Tab-separated table of C-alpha atoms and ligand atoms in Angstrom:
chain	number	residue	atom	x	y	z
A	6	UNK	CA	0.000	0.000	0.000
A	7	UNK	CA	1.416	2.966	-1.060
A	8	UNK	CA	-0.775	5.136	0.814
A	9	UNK	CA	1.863	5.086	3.334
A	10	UNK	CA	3.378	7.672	1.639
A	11	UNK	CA	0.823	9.809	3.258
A	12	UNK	CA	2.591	10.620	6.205
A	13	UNK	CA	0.511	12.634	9.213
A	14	UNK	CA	3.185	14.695	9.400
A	15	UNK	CA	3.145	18.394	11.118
A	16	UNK	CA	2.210	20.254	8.030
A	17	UNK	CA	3.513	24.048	7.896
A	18	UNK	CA	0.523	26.289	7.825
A	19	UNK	CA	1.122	28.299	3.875
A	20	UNK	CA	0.877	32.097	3.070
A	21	UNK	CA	-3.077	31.834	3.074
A	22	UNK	CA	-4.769	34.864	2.427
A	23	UNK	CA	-6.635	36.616	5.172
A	24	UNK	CA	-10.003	35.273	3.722
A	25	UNK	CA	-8.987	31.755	3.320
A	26	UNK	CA	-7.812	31.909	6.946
A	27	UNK	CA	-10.759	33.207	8.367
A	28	UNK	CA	-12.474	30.272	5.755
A	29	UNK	CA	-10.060	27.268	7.442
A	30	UNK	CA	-10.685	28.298	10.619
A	31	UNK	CA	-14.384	28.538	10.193
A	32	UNK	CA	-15.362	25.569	8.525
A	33	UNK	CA	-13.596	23.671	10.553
A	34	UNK	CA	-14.054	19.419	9.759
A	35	UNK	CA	-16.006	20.758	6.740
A	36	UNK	CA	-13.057	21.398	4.911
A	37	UNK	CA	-10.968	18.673	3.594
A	38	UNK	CA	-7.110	20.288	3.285
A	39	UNK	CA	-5.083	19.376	1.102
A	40	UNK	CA	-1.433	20.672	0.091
A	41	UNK	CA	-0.615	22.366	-3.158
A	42	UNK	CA	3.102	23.171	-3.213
A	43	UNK	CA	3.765	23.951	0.586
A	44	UNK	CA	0.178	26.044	0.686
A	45	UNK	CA	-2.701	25.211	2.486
A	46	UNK	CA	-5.923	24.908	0.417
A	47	UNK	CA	-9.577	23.885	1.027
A	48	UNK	CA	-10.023	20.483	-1.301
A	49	UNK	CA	-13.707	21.016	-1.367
A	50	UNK	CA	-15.917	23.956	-0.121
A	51	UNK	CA	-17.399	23.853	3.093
A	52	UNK	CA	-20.990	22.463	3.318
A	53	UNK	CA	-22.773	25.886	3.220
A	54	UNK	CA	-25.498	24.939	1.006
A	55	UNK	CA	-28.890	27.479	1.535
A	56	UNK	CA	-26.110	28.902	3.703
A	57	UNK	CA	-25.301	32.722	2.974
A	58	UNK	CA	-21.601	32.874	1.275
A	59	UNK	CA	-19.155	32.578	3.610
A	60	UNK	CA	-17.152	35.690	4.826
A	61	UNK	CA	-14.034	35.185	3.228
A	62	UNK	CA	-15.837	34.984	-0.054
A	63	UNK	CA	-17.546	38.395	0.262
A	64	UNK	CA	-16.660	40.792	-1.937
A	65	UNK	CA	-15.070	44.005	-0.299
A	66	UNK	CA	-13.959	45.951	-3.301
A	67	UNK	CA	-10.607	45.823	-1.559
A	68	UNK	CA	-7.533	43.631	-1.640
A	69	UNK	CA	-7.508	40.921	1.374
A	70	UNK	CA	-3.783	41.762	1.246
A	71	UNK	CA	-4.045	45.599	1.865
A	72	UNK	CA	-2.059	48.172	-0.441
A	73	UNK	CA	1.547	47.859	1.259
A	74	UNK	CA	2.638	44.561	-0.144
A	75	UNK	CA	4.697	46.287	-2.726
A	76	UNK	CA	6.561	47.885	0.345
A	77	UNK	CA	7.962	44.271	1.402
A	78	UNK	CA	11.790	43.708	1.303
A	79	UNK	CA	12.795	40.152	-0.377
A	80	UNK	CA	13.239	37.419	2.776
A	81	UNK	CA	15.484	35.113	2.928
A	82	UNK	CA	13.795	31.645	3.060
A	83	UNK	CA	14.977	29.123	5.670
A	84	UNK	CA	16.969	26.228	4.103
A	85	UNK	CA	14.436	23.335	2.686
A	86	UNK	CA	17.130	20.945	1.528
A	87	UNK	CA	18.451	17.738	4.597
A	88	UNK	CA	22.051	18.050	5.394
A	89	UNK	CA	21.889	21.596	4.028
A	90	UNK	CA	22.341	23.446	7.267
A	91	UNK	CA	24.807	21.319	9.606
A	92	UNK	CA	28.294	19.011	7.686
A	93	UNK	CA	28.125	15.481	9.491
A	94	UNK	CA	31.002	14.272	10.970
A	95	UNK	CA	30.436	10.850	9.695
A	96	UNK	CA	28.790	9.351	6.619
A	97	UNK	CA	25.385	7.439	7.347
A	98	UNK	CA	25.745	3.510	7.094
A	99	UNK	CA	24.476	2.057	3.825
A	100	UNK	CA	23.068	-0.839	5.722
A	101	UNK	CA	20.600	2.202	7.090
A	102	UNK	CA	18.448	1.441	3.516
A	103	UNK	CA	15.988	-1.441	4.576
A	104	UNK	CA	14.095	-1.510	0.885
A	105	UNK	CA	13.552	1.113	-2.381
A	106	UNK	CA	11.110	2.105	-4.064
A	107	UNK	CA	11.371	3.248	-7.794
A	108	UNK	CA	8.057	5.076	-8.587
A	109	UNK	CA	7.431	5.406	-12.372
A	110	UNK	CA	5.916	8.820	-13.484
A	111	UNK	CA	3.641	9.059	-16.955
A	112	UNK	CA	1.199	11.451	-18.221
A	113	UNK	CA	-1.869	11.074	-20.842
A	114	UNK	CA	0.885	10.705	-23.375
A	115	UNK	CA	2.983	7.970	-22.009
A	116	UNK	CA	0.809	6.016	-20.082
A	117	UNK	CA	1.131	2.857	-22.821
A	118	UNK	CA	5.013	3.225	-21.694
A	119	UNK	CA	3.617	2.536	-18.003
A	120	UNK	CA	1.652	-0.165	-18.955
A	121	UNK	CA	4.893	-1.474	-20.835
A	122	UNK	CA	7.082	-1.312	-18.495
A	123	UNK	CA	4.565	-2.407	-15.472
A	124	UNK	CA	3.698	-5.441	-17.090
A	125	UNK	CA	7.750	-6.334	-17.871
A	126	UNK	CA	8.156	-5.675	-14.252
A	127	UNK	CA	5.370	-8.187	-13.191
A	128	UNK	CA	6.906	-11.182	-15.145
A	129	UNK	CA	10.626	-10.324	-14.525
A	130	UNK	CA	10.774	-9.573	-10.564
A	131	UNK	CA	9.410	-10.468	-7.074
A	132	UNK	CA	8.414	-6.967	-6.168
A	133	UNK	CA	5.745	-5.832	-4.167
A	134	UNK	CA	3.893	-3.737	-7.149
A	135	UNK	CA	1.436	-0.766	-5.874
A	136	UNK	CA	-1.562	0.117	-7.811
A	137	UNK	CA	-2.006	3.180	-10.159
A	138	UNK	CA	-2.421	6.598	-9.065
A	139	UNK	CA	-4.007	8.687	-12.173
A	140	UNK	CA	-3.955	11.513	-9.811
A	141	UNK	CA	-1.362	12.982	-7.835
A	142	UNK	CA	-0.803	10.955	-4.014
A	143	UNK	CA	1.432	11.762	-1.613
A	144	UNK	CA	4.594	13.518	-2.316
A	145	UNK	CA	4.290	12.399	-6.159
A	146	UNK	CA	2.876	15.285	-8.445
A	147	UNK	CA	1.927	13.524	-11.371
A	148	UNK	CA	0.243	10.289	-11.930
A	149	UNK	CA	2.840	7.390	-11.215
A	150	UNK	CA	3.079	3.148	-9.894
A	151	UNK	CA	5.687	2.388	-7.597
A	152	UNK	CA	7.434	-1.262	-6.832
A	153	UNK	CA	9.178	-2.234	-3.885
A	154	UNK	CA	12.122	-4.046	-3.681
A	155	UNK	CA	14.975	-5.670	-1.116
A	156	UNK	CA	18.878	-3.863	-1.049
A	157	UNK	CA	19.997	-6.734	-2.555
A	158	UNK	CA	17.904	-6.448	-5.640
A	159	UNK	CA	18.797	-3.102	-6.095
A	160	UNK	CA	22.113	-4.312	-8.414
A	161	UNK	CA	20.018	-6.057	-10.862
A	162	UNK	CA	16.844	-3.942	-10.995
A	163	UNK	CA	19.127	-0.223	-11.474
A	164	UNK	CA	20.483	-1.118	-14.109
A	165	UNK	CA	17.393	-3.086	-15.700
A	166	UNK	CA	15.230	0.216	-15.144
A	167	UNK	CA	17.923	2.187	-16.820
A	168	UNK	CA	17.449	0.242	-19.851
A	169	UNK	CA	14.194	-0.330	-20.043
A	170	UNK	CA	12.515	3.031	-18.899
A	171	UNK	CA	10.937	3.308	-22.119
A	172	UNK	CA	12.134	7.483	-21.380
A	173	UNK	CA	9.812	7.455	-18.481
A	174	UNK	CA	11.195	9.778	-15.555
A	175	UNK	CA	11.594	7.495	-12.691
A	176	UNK	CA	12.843	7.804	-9.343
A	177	UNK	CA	14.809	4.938	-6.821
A	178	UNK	CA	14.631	6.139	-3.701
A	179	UNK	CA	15.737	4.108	-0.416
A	180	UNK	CA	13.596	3.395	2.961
A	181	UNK	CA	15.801	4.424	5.667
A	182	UNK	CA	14.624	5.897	9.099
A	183	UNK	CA	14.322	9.425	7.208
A	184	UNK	CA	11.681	9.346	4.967
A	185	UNK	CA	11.905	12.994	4.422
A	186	UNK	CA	15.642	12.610	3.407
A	187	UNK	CA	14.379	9.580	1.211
A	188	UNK	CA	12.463	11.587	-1.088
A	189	UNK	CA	14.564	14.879	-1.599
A	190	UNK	CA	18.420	14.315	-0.685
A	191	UNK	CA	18.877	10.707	-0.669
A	192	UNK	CA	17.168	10.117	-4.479
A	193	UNK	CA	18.195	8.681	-7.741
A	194	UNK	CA	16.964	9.302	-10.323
A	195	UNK	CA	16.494	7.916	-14.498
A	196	UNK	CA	16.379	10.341	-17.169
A	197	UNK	CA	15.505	13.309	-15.747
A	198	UNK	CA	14.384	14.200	-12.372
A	199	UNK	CA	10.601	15.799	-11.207
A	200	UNK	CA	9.291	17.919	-8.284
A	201	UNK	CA	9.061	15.616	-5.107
A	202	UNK	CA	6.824	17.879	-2.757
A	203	UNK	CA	8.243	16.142	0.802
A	204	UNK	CA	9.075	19.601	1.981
A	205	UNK	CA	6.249	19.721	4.200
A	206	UNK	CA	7.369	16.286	6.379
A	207	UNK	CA	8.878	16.248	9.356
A	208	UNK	CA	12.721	16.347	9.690
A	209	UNK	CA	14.978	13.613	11.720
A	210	UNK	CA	14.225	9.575	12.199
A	211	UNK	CA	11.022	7.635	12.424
A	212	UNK	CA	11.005	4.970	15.009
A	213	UNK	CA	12.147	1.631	13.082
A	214	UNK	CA	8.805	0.277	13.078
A	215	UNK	CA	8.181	2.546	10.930
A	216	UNK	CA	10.380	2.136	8.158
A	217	UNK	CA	9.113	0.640	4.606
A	218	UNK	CA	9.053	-2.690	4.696
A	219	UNK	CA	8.273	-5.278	1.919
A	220	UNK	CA	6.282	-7.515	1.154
A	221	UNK	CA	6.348	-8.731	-2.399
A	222	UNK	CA	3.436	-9.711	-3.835
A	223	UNK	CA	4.347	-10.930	-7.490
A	224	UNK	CA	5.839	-14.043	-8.342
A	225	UNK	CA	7.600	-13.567	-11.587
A	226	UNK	CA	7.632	-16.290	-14.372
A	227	UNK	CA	11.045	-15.014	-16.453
A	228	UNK	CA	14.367	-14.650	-15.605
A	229	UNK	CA	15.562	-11.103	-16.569
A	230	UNK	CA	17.299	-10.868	-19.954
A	231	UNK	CA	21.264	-11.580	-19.822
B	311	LIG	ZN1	8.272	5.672	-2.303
């Protein structure tokens, strides 16, 4: 299940407007919140139906952000990238990675590639395959499938994904303690890389219990190509 991905994780609250705050706050469970790149946004309206409008959606004739925005000097933004801020002493052990994942990313045009590529996977290796996600999910911004597989796969089934990505963008990341990491420092990518959004997770370790585990769930019927 790749829902897992899904972490309940302290989400930062974004640069809502004043209207969309007042919105949040007020429709309280009503509201199902999603993230769009690091901003809070309502998913759905609040039930409000034979309701008057709500009144962040009233219409004041005046900006929500007052007239003094233009005055603003240019911050400095707080680093968003692991390791960025403090040099370990030490490097990390590689026997940290407990499983990958490599997550394959398509679009409308290059969703036969998916299929392709899906179905070599399914006869070729003992994976534990996720379903399809048309839709973003999770950290992953565009549709994508993901397989899980052990470290010591990981020799055969690089290599095999370089040359068989069909083009598709795909990412290899490893399950370690720091999911966070995972996604945005400790990635590899084929072809080309793509916007991860992990930003918003928590920093440092998960308890071990709650690193990615798997559990394959194919049984292939051919030995790779050689
Ligand atoms: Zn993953």
């Amino acid at each position: 299940m790749n829902d897992r991905h899904e972490m309940p994780t302290a989400l930062p609250e974004g640069p809502a407007s004043p209207p969309r705050r007042r919105l949040l706050a007020g429709s309280g469970a009503a509201a199902v919140v999603g993230l769009t790149g690091g901003r809070t946004v309502a998913a759905h309206p609040p039930a409000t139906a034979g309701k008057a409008e709500p009144e962040g959606y009233q219409d004041t004739g005046r900006s929500p952000w007052g007239y003094d925005t233009w005055k603003e000097a240019t911050p400095a933004p707080p680093g968003i990238r692991p390791g960025e801020q403090v040099l370990p002493l030490r490097p990390r052990a590689y026997t940290d990675v407990k499983s990958y994942h490599a997550h394959i990313y398509f679009d409308e045009d290059s969703h036969a590639k998916a299929a392709r590529l899906r179905q070599w996977v399914i006869e070729r290796f003992e994976v534990e395959l996720g379903d399809w996600n048309t839709t973003p999910r999770g950290p992953h911004v565009t549709p994508s499938f993901y397989f899980g597989f052990l470290p010591e796969q990981l020799a055969v089934i690089y290599p095999w994904l370089q040359l068989n990505s069909l083009g598709l963008t795909i990412l290899v990341h490893p399950n370690t303690d720091d999911p966070r990491s995972d996604h945005l420092y400790y990635a590899g990518w084929i072809n080309r890389s793509q916007a991860v959004n992990a930003y918003g997770w928590a920093e440092g370790k998960v308890a071990e219990l709650q690193v990615e585990k798997i559990y394959p769930n194919i049984k292939p019927s051919i030995r790779p190509e050689v």
